[in-house]
Short mmCIF file of C-alpha atoms and ligand atoms in Angstrom, two decimals:
data_model
loop_
_atom_site.label_atom_id
_atom_site.label_comp_id
_atom_site.label_asym_id
_atom_site.label_seq_id
_atom_site.Cartn_x
_atom_site.Cartn_y
_atom_site.Cartn_z
CA MET A 1 -6.45 -8.90 11.75
CA LYS A 2 -8.07 -8.93 8.28
CA SER A 3 -5.62 -9.04 5.43
CA LEU A 4 -5.45 -5.88 3.31
CA ILE A 5 -5.22 -6.05 -0.37
CA ALA A 6 -4.34 -2.72 -1.72
CA GLY A 7 -4.14 -1.73 -5.39
CA ASN A 8 -1.87 1.34 -6.27
CA TRP A 9 -2.97 2.42 -9.73
CA LYS A 10 -0.22 5.18 -9.89
CA MET A 11 -0.56 7.51 -12.81
CA ASN A 12 -2.93 5.12 -14.69
CA GLY A 13 -6.79 5.30 -15.14
CA LEU A 14 -9.17 7.62 -17.03
CA SER A 15 -12.84 7.59 -15.82
CA ALA A 16 -13.64 4.67 -18.01
CA ALA A 17 -11.38 2.69 -15.65
CA ALA A 18 -14.41 2.38 -13.34
CA GLY A 19 -15.37 -0.54 -15.37
CA GLU A 20 -12.64 -2.47 -13.96
CA VAL A 21 -13.70 -1.82 -10.46
CA GLN A 22 -17.21 -3.00 -11.32
CA ALA A 23 -15.84 -6.08 -13.12
CA LEU A 24 -13.91 -6.82 -9.83
CA ILE A 25 -17.10 -6.52 -7.85
CA ASN A 26 -19.02 -8.41 -10.32
CA LYS A 27 -16.43 -11.43 -9.93
CA PHE A 28 -17.46 -11.55 -6.32
CA SER A 29 -21.11 -11.91 -7.58
CA GLY A 30 -21.82 -8.47 -6.05
CA ALA A 31 -20.72 -9.53 -2.42
CA THR A 32 -17.06 -8.70 -1.77
CA PRO A 33 -15.54 -10.87 0.97
CA GLU A 34 -16.07 -9.34 4.44
CA ASP A 35 -13.05 -11.21 6.02
CA ARG A 36 -10.46 -9.23 4.17
CA ASP A 37 -10.24 -5.57 3.36
CA ILE A 38 -9.98 -4.45 -0.29
CA LEU A 39 -8.64 -1.00 -1.21
CA ILE A 40 -7.94 0.75 -4.35
CA CYS A 41 -5.96 3.88 -4.80
CA PRO A 42 -6.72 5.44 -8.06
CA PRO A 43 -5.16 8.78 -9.37
CA ALA A 44 -6.74 11.66 -7.36
CA THR A 45 -8.98 12.53 -10.25
CA LEU A 46 -11.17 9.47 -9.64
CA VAL A 47 -11.00 9.35 -5.74
CA ALA A 48 -14.39 11.03 -5.22
CA SER A 49 -16.31 9.09 -7.96
CA PHE A 50 -14.83 5.85 -7.13
CA ALA A 51 -15.66 6.40 -3.49
CA ALA A 52 -19.18 7.34 -4.10
CA SER A 53 -19.77 4.38 -6.30
CA TYR A 54 -17.75 1.64 -4.52
CA SER A 55 -17.15 2.46 -0.75
CA ASP A 56 -20.46 0.82 0.04
CA GLU A 57 -19.79 -2.16 -2.26
CA GLY A 58 -16.79 -3.40 -0.22
CA VAL A 59 -13.97 -1.61 -2.08
CA MET A 60 -12.42 1.17 -0.03
CA ILE A 61 -10.82 3.95 -1.84
CA GLY A 62 -7.32 5.72 -1.06
CA GLY A 63 -5.07 8.50 -2.32
CA GLN A 64 -1.62 7.90 -3.44
CA ASP A 65 -0.14 10.83 -1.78
CA CYS A 66 -0.83 14.11 0.37
CA HIS A 67 0.57 17.32 1.32
CA THR A 68 1.62 17.96 5.00
CA ASN A 69 -0.62 20.97 5.34
CA GLU A 70 -4.47 21.00 5.50
CA ALA A 71 -4.72 24.00 3.03
CA GLY A 72 -2.63 26.72 1.54
CA ALA A 73 -0.71 28.07 -1.34
CA HIS A 74 0.66 24.62 -2.80
CA THR A 75 -0.15 24.64 -6.47
CA GLY A 76 -1.03 21.19 -7.76
CA ASP A 77 -0.91 19.35 -4.32
CA ILE A 78 -3.77 17.69 -2.39
CA SER A 79 -4.34 17.75 1.23
CA ALA A 80 -5.37 14.58 3.33
CA ALA A 81 -8.34 16.61 4.50
CA MET A 82 -9.41 16.82 0.66
CA LEU A 83 -8.99 13.10 0.20
CA ALA A 84 -11.03 12.45 3.19
CA ASP A 85 -13.57 14.78 1.99
CA ALA A 86 -13.66 12.90 -1.14
CA GLY A 87 -14.50 9.77 0.33
CA ALA A 88 -11.03 8.29 0.85
CA ALA A 89 -10.32 6.00 3.80
CA PHE A 90 -6.45 5.58 3.33
CA VAL A 91 -3.39 7.20 1.72
CA ILE A 92 -0.10 5.96 0.57
CA VAL A 93 2.72 8.03 1.75
CA GLY A 94 6.51 7.79 0.99
CA HIS A 95 6.15 5.47 -1.93
CA SER A 96 9.56 4.89 -3.57
CA GLU A 97 8.58 6.60 -6.74
CA ARG A 98 7.59 9.70 -4.68
CA ARG A 99 10.95 9.33 -2.66
CA ALA A 100 12.84 9.09 -5.92
CA ASP A 101 10.82 11.48 -8.47
CA HIS A 102 10.01 14.09 -5.86
CA GLY A 103 13.04 13.75 -3.51
CA GLU A 104 10.75 12.99 -0.42
CA GLY A 105 12.84 12.09 2.58
CA ASP A 106 11.91 10.25 5.82
CA ALA A 107 10.94 13.58 7.69
CA LEU A 108 8.66 14.58 5.00
CA VAL A 109 7.10 11.21 4.79
CA LYS A 110 6.60 11.24 8.65
CA ALA A 111 4.78 14.60 8.40
CA LYS A 112 2.51 13.42 5.58
CA ALA A 113 1.54 10.25 7.68
CA GLU A 114 0.92 12.66 10.63
CA ALA A 115 -1.28 14.82 8.35
CA ALA A 116 -3.09 11.87 7.18
CA LEU A 117 -3.82 10.61 10.55
CA ALA A 118 -5.04 14.29 11.62
CA ALA A 119 -7.47 14.08 8.51
CA GLY A 120 -8.97 10.69 9.80
CA LEU A 121 -7.17 8.73 7.04
CA THR A 122 -5.01 5.59 7.50
CA PRO A 123 -1.53 6.13 6.08
CA ILE A 124 0.18 3.32 4.21
CA ILE A 125 3.87 4.26 4.94
CA CYS A 126 6.13 2.68 2.28
CA VAL A 127 9.62 1.78 2.86
CA GLY A 128 12.07 -0.53 0.93
CA GLU A 129 15.71 -0.89 -0.13
CA THR A 130 17.17 -0.40 -3.61
CA LYS A 131 19.21 -3.22 -5.54
CA GLU A 132 22.40 -1.76 -4.67
CA GLU A 133 21.32 -1.55 -1.05
CA ARG A 134 20.37 -5.30 -0.99
CA GLU A 135 23.48 -6.51 -2.76
CA ALA A 136 25.51 -4.68 -0.25
CA GLY A 137 23.83 -6.58 2.65
CA LYS A 138 22.27 -3.35 3.80
CA ALA A 139 18.43 -4.04 3.41
CA LEU A 140 17.63 -4.40 6.96
CA ASP A 141 19.65 -1.10 7.92
CA VAL A 142 18.01 0.69 5.17
CA VAL A 143 14.37 -0.36 6.04
CA GLY A 144 15.20 0.18 9.83
CA SER A 145 16.18 3.64 9.23
CA GLN A 146 13.34 4.51 7.14
CA LEU A 147 11.04 3.22 9.79
CA ASP A 148 12.72 5.22 12.38
CA GLY A 149 12.50 8.31 10.34
CA SER A 150 9.13 7.96 8.73
CA LEU A 151 6.68 6.40 11.22
CA PRO A 152 4.32 9.09 13.05
CA GLN A 153 4.34 9.55 16.72
CA THR A 154 0.92 7.94 17.14
CA GLN A 155 0.81 4.53 15.70
CA ASP A 156 -2.76 3.60 16.36
CA GLU A 157 -4.04 3.37 12.84
CA ILE A 158 -1.39 2.94 10.56
CA VAL A 159 -0.32 0.37 7.80
CA ILE A 160 3.45 -0.21 6.73
CA ALA A 161 4.33 -1.44 3.29
CA TYR A 162 7.71 -3.16 2.46
CA GLU A 163 8.31 -2.55 -1.26
CA PRO A 164 11.87 -3.47 -2.20
CA VAL A 165 12.54 -0.73 -5.00
CA TRP A 166 14.20 -3.41 -7.35
CA ALA A 167 11.07 -5.59 -7.20
CA ILE A 168 8.56 -2.82 -8.29
CA GLY A 169 7.24 -3.46 -11.82
CA THR A 170 10.11 -5.67 -12.75
CA GLY A 171 8.64 -9.15 -12.23
CA LEU A 172 11.28 -9.77 -9.80
CA THR A 173 10.46 -10.66 -6.03
CA PRO A 174 12.74 -11.37 -3.11
CA THR A 175 12.98 -15.15 -1.94
CA ILE A 176 10.16 -16.16 0.51
CA ALA A 177 13.00 -16.19 3.16
CA ASP A 178 13.96 -12.85 2.52
CA ILE A 179 10.50 -11.54 2.55
CA ALA A 180 10.06 -13.22 5.88
CA GLU A 181 13.25 -11.92 7.36
CA VAL A 182 12.31 -8.26 6.53
CA HIS A 183 8.66 -8.65 7.70
CA ASP A 184 9.93 -10.29 11.00
CA PHE A 185 12.36 -7.25 11.41
CA ILE A 186 9.63 -4.68 10.66
CA ARG A 187 7.23 -6.53 13.34
CA GLY A 188 10.03 -6.36 15.93
CA LYS A 189 9.95 -2.48 15.46
CA THR A 190 6.07 -1.98 15.35
CA ARG A 191 3.06 -3.16 17.38
CA ASP A 192 1.45 -6.68 16.82
CA ASP A 193 -1.84 -5.16 15.46
CA ILE A 194 -0.30 -2.86 12.64
CA ARG A 195 -0.60 -4.56 9.28
CA ILE A 196 2.53 -4.98 7.25
CA LEU A 197 1.85 -5.33 3.51
CA TYR A 198 4.50 -6.64 0.95
CA GLY A 199 4.63 -4.81 -2.48
CA GLY A 200 6.70 -5.54 -5.63
CA SER A 201 5.56 -7.63 -8.54
CA VAL A 202 2.80 -9.31 -6.79
CA LYS A 203 0.77 -11.46 -9.18
CA PRO A 204 -2.02 -14.07 -9.07
CA GLY A 205 0.69 -16.61 -9.58
CA ASN A 206 2.80 -15.79 -6.54
CA ALA A 207 0.20 -14.24 -4.05
CA GLN A 208 -0.62 -17.32 -2.36
CA GLU A 209 2.88 -18.11 -1.46
CA ILE A 210 3.70 -14.47 -0.41
CA LEU A 211 0.49 -13.83 1.50
CA ALA A 212 1.15 -17.12 3.57
CA VAL A 213 4.43 -15.78 5.03
CA LYS A 214 4.20 -14.87 8.82
CA ASN A 215 3.99 -11.10 9.35
CA VAL A 216 2.72 -10.50 5.74
CA ASN A 217 -0.57 -9.09 6.36
CA GLY A 218 -1.50 -8.31 2.91
CA ALA A 219 -0.25 -6.78 -0.42
CA LEU A 220 0.14 -3.40 -2.05
CA VAL A 221 -0.28 -4.23 -5.82
CA GLY A 222 0.72 -2.00 -8.68
CA GLY A 223 0.28 -3.36 -12.34
CA ALA A 224 -1.69 -6.40 -11.38
CA SER A 225 -4.32 -4.16 -9.57
CA LEU A 226 -5.22 -2.57 -12.92
CA LYS A 227 -6.98 -5.63 -14.27
CA ALA A 228 -10.00 -6.83 -12.37
CA GLU A 229 -9.15 -10.70 -13.34
CA ASP A 230 -5.71 -10.31 -11.85
CA PHE A 231 -6.52 -8.30 -8.75
CA TYR A 232 -9.46 -10.81 -8.18
CA GLY A 233 -6.91 -13.58 -8.31
CA ILE A 234 -4.65 -11.75 -5.66
CA ILE A 235 -7.68 -11.14 -3.35
CA SER A 236 -8.74 -14.52 -3.56
CA ALA A 237 -5.40 -15.93 -2.64
CA ALA A 238 -5.26 -13.75 0.51
CA PRO A 239 -5.85 -15.53 3.86
CA ALA A 240 -8.90 -14.20 5.74
CA ASN A 241 -7.09 -13.84 9.08
CA VAL A 242 -3.36 -12.92 9.41
P1 LIG B 1 4.17 -3.55 -9.19
O1 LIG B 1 2.99 -4.35 -8.43
O2 LIG B 1 3.61 -3.15 -10.42
O3 LIG B 1 5.41 -4.27 -9.04
O4 LIG B 1 4.07 -2.30 -8.13
C1 LIG B 1 4.23 -2.41 -6.71
C2 LIG B 1 3.94 -1.04 -6.13
O5 LIG B 1 4.86 -0.08 -6.35
C3 LIG B 1 2.84 -0.91 -5.57
O6 LIG B 1 2.81 0.52 -4.83
#
């Protein structure tokens, strides 16, 4: 498997941010590495233009969320079919910020993952425990039950992201042993050919160590994906085969 380094831009990026993607490509002297997959999930407003400009340059584009339906009366929502039509190849579903801000539960996340697959997108399904849950020794229970509830029936083309909620945007990361424990646990519940990403305060300085862990098949990067220099450092630290 190729490692997958995915950037989640969250609610960041106006049209001028295209310059960061171009700067990233320029850092590879125009030829992005073919032995690992690079993905950027910008806000929905930028998906079509980024996909048109960069999909052929070795940077795949994804959405950050999708509705369960293909179309209909759902003001403000975006369907997986629309993302695919705009040139997206992936979509993040069940990110902890959507679970917290929008009350999304496992059944909804599963339905979104199934909608993504039906539209030809690869869903990146996010799971992860809160600080309280980790401190109570419940991290594996929580992740296990989120997986049981959120994974779609067909798992041919999915990605799982383990993102401990307390590590997101905080500069904190679990120990390498804790990351290994959760990733091994997830592997035990899924097929060998499904990529499992780690997310939460991945930076150029810690990427190499984290990405070398067995069953860590890439990273889902927030803040550090916004700057070409930092994202380049993380991509460069990724092993080609995982
Ligand atoms: P940070 O890398 O900013 O901690 O965010 C991680 C994340 O939520 C990616 O989806």
